[in-house]
Coordinates of C-alpha atoms and ligand atoms in Angstrom, one line a residue:
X1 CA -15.3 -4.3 23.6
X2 CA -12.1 -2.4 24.8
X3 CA -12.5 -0.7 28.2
X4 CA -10.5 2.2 29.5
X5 CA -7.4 -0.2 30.3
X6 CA -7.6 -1.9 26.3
X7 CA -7.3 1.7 25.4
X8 CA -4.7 3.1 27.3
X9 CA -2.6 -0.3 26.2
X10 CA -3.4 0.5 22.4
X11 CA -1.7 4.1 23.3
X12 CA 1.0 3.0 24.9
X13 CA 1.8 1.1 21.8
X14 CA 1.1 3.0 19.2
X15 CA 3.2 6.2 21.3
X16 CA 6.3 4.9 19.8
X17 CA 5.3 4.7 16.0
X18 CA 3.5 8.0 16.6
X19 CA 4.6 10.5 18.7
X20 CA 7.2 12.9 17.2
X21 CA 6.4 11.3 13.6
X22 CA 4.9 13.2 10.8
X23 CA 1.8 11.9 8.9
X24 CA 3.0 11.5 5.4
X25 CA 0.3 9.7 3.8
X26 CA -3.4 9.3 4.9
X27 CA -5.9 6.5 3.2
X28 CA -9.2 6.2 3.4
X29 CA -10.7 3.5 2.0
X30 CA -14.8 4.7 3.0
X31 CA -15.4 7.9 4.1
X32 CA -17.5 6.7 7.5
X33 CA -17.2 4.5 10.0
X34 CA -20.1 5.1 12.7
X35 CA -20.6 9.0 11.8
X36 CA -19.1 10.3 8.6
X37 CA -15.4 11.3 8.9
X38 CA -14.5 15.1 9.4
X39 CA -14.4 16.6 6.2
X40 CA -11.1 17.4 4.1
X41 CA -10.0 14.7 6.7
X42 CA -6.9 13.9 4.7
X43 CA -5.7 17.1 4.1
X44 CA -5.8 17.9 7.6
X45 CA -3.9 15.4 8.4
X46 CA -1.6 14.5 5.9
X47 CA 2.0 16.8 6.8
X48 CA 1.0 17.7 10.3
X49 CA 3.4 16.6 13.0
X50 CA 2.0 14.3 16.2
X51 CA 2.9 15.6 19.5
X52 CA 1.7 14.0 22.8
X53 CA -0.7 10.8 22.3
X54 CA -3.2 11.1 25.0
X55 CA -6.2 9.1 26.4
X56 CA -9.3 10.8 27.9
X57 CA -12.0 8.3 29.2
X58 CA -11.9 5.7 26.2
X59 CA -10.8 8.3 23.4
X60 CA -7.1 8.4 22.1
X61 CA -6.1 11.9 21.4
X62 CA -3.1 12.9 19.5
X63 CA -2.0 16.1 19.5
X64 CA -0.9 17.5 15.9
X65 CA 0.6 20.4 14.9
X66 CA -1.7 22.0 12.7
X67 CA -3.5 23.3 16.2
X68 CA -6.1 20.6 16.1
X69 CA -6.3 16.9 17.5
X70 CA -6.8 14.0 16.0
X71 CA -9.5 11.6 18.2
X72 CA -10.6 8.5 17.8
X73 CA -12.7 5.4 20.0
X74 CA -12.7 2.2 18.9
X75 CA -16.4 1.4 19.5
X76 CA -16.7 -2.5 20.0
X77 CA -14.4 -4.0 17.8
X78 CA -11.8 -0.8 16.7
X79 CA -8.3 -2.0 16.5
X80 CA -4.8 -0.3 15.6
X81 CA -2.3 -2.6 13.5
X82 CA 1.4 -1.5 13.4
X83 CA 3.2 -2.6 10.3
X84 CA 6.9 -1.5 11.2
X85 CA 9.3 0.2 8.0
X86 CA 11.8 -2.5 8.5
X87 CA 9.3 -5.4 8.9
X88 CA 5.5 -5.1 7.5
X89 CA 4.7 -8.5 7.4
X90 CA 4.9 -8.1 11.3
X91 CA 2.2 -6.3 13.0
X92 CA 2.8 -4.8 16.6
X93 CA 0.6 -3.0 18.8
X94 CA -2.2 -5.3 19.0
X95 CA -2.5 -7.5 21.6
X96 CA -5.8 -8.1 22.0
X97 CA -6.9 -10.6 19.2
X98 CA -5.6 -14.1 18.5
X99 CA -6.7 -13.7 14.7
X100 CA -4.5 -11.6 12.3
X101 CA -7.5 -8.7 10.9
X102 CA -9.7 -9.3 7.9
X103 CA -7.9 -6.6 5.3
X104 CA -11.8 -6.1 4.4
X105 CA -12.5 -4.4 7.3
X106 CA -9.3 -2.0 7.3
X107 CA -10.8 1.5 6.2
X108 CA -8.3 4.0 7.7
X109 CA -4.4 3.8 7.1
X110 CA -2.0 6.1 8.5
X111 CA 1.6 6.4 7.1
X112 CA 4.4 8.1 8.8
X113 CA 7.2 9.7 7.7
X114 CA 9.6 6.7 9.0
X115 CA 7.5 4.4 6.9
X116 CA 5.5 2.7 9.8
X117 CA 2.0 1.7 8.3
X118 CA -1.1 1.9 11.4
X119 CA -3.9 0.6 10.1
X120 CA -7.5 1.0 12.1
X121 CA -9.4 -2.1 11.2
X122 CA -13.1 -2.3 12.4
X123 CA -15.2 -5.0 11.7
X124 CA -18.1 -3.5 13.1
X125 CA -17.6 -0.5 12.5
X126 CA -18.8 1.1 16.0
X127 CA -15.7 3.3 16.1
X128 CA -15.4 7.1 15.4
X129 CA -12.8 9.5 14.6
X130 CA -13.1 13.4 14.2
X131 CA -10.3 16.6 14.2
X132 CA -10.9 18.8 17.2
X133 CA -9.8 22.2 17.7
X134 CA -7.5 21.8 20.7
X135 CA -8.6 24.7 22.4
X136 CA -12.3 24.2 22.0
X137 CA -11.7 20.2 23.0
X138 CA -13.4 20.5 26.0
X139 CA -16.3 21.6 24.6
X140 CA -17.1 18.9 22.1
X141 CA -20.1 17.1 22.8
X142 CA -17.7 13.8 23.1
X143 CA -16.5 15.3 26.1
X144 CA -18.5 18.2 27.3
X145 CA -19.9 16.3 30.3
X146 CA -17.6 13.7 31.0
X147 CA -16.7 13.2 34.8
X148 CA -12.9 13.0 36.0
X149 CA -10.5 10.0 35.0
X150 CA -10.7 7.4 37.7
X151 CA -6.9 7.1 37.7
X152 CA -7.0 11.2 37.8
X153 CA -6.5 13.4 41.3
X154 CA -10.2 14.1 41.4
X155 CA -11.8 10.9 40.9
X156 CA -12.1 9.7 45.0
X157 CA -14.5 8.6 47.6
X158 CA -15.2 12.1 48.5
X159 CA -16.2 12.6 45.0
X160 CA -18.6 9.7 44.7
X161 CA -20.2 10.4 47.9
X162 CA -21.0 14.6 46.2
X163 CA -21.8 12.3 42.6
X164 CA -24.2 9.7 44.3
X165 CA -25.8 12.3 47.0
X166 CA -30.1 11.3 47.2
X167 CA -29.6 8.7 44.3
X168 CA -32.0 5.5 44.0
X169 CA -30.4 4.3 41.1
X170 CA -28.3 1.1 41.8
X171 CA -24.5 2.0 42.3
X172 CA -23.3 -0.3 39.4
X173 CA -25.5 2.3 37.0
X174 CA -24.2 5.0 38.8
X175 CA -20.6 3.6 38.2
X176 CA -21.4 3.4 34.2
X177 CA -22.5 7.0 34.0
X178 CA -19.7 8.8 32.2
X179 CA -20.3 12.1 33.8
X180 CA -19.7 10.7 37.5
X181 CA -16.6 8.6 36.1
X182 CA -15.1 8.6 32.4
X183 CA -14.3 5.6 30.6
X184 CA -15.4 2.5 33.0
X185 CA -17.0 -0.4 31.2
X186 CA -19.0 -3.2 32.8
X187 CA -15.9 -5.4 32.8
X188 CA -14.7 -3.4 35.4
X189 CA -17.8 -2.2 36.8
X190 CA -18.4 -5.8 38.1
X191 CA -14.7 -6.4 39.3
X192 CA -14.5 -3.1 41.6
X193 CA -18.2 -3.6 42.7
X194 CA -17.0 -7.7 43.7
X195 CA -13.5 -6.9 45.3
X196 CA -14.8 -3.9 47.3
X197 CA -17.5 -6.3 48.3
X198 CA -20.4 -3.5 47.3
X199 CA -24.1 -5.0 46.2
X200 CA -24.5 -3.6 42.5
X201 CA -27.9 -3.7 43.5
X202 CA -27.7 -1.4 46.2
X203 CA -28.9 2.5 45.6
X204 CA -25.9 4.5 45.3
X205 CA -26.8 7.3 47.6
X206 CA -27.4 5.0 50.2
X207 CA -23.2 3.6 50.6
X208 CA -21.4 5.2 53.8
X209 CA -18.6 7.4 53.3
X210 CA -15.8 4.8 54.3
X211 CA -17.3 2.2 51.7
X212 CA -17.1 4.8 48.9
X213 CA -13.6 5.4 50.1
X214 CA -12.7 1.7 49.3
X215 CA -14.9 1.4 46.1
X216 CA -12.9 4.4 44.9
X217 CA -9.8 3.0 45.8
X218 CA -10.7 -0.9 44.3
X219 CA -11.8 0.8 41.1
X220 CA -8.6 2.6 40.4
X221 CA -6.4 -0.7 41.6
X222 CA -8.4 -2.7 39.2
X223 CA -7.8 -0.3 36.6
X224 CA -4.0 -0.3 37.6
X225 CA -4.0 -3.7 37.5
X226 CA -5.2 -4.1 34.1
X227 CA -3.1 -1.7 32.4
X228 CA -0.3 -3.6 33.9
X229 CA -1.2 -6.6 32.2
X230 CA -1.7 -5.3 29.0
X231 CA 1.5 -3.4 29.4
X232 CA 3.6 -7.0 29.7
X233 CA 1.5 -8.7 27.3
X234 CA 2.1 -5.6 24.7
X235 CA 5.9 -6.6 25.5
X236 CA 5.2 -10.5 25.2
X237 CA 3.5 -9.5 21.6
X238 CA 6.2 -7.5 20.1
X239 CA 8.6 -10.2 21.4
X240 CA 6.6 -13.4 20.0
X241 CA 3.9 -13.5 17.7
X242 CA 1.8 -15.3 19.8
X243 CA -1.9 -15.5 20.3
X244 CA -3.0 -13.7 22.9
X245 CA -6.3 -12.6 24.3
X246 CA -8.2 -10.1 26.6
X247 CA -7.4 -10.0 30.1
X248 CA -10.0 -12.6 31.0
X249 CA -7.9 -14.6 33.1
X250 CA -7.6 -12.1 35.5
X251 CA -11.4 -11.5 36.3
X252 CA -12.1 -12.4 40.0
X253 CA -16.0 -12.5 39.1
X254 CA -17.2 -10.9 35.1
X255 CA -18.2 -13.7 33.0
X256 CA -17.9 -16.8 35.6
X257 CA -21.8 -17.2 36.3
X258 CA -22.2 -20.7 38.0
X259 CA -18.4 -20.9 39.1
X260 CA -17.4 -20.2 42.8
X261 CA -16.8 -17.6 44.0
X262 CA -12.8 -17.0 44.9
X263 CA -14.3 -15.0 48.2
X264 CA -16.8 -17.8 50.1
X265 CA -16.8 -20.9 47.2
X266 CA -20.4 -20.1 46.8
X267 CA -21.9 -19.3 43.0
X268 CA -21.7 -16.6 40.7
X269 CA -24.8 -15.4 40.1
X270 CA -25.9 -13.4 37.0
X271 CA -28.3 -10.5 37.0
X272 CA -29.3 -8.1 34.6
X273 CA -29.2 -4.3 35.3
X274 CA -30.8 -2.0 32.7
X275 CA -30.2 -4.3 30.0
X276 CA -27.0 -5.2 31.0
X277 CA -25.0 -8.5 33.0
X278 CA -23.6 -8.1 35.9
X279 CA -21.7 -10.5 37.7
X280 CA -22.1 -10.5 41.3
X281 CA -21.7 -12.9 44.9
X282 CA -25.0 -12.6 46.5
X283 CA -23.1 -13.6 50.2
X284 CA -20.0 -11.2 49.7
X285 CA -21.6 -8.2 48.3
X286 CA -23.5 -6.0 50.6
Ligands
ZN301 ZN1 -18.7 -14.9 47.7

């Protein structure tokens, strides 16, 4: 499932097929994919101009000329596939998934006016798109109560200490609550929680200010860290055509139950927290 950092890497490449391009031809091969797509959503966007591509929490944005903006979340398994004017056979863009996309499970193609082809494959078809008003964006239920970007100027330890003030709930739920922080997955949840050596267990209103300070700051470096990856293995797609996969490598402590930990050679343990896995040192997390 694409967390904040597998989004912002899908922006930054589809920013150069997009932005500045105009839509010159819009196909759409089933007219939902987990809600129904906007209505007249062809007309709307066939002709209109992209502007800025954006991301806010896990939502692309890209700003069109016709006054509204196109969004769209790739659920679990949403992914963008550039086929390039001068060579379609190639995709670009797509780093994330050793297998080339079942053509079945393409429902949304997007042609510019250079000729690039992005296609939005889901398999599962988790994902959602919509056309928002730009000036009413804010207001959209999508976004109406989502907290600050972590990598924004709000999102610090002054503001999780305000966010988790008299809270019993554990600070890894607190974490995945989108109106205290937009866009952070488990993945990353379970990395920030291991490196800033926080308990997930542990009530969130009950951290000290200094500890939030660091959890803050480990949660945006993680983030930072990530983004930076995909950014080089975005470049190492484009250059090759090589397989390559999530991140994983990377993760100090998400999905490496049983191994030792990097921190005191001790096991992984794996608990569940409202439904969910989290990965966690029992000795270095407190
Ligand atoms: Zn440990």
């Amino acid at each position: 499932m694409p967390e904040l950092p597998e989004v912002e890497t899908v922006r930054r490449g589809l920013e150069p097929v997009l932005a500045g391009r105009r839509l010159r031809r819009i196909e759409t091969r089933r007219s939902d994919l987990r809600f129904p797509l906007p209505r007249r959503f062809r007309e709307r966007l066939e002709g209109a101009r992209v502007g800025r591509l954006d991301r806010r929490a896990k939502f692309l944005l890209a700003e069109l000329d016709t006054g509204e903006v196109f969004v769209s979340h790739l659920g679990m398994s949403g992914r963008y596939v550039v086929h390039p004017a001068e060579a379609p056979e190639r995709a670009l863009g797509d780093p994330y998934f050793a297998a080339p996309p079942d053509p079945a499970h393409t429902h949304v193609v997007f042609e510019t006016d250079r000729g690039d082809r992005i296609e939005y494959n889901d398999p599962r078809r988790f994902g959602y798109m919509d056309l928002v008003a730009a000036d009413a964006i804010g207001l959209h239920p999508w976004f109406l109560d989502l907290g600050p970007e972590p990598l924004g100027g709000v999102f610090s330890g002054e503001h999780l200490s305000e966010a988790f003030k008299g809270k019993q709930q554990s600070v890894k739920s607190a974490l995945l609550d989108q109106r205290v922080v937009a866009g952070l997955g488990n993945i990353y949840v379970c990395e920030a929680l291991f490196r800033a050596r926080v308990d997930p267990r542990r009530p969130a209103g009950r951290i000290a200010r200094p500890r939030l300070d660091r959890l803050a700051q480990t949660v945006r470096d993680v983030l930072l860290e990530a983004i930076e990856a995909g950014g080089s293995s975005l470049r190492d797609y484009a250059r090759t055509d090589g397989a390559l996969g999530y991140f994983q490598h990377r993760f100090q402590i998400y999905d490496r139950e049983s191994e030792p930990c990097v921190n005191c050679g001790r096991k992984i343990h794996r608990i569940t927290q409202a439904g969910r896995s989290t990965f966690c040192c029992v000795h270095c997390q407190r």
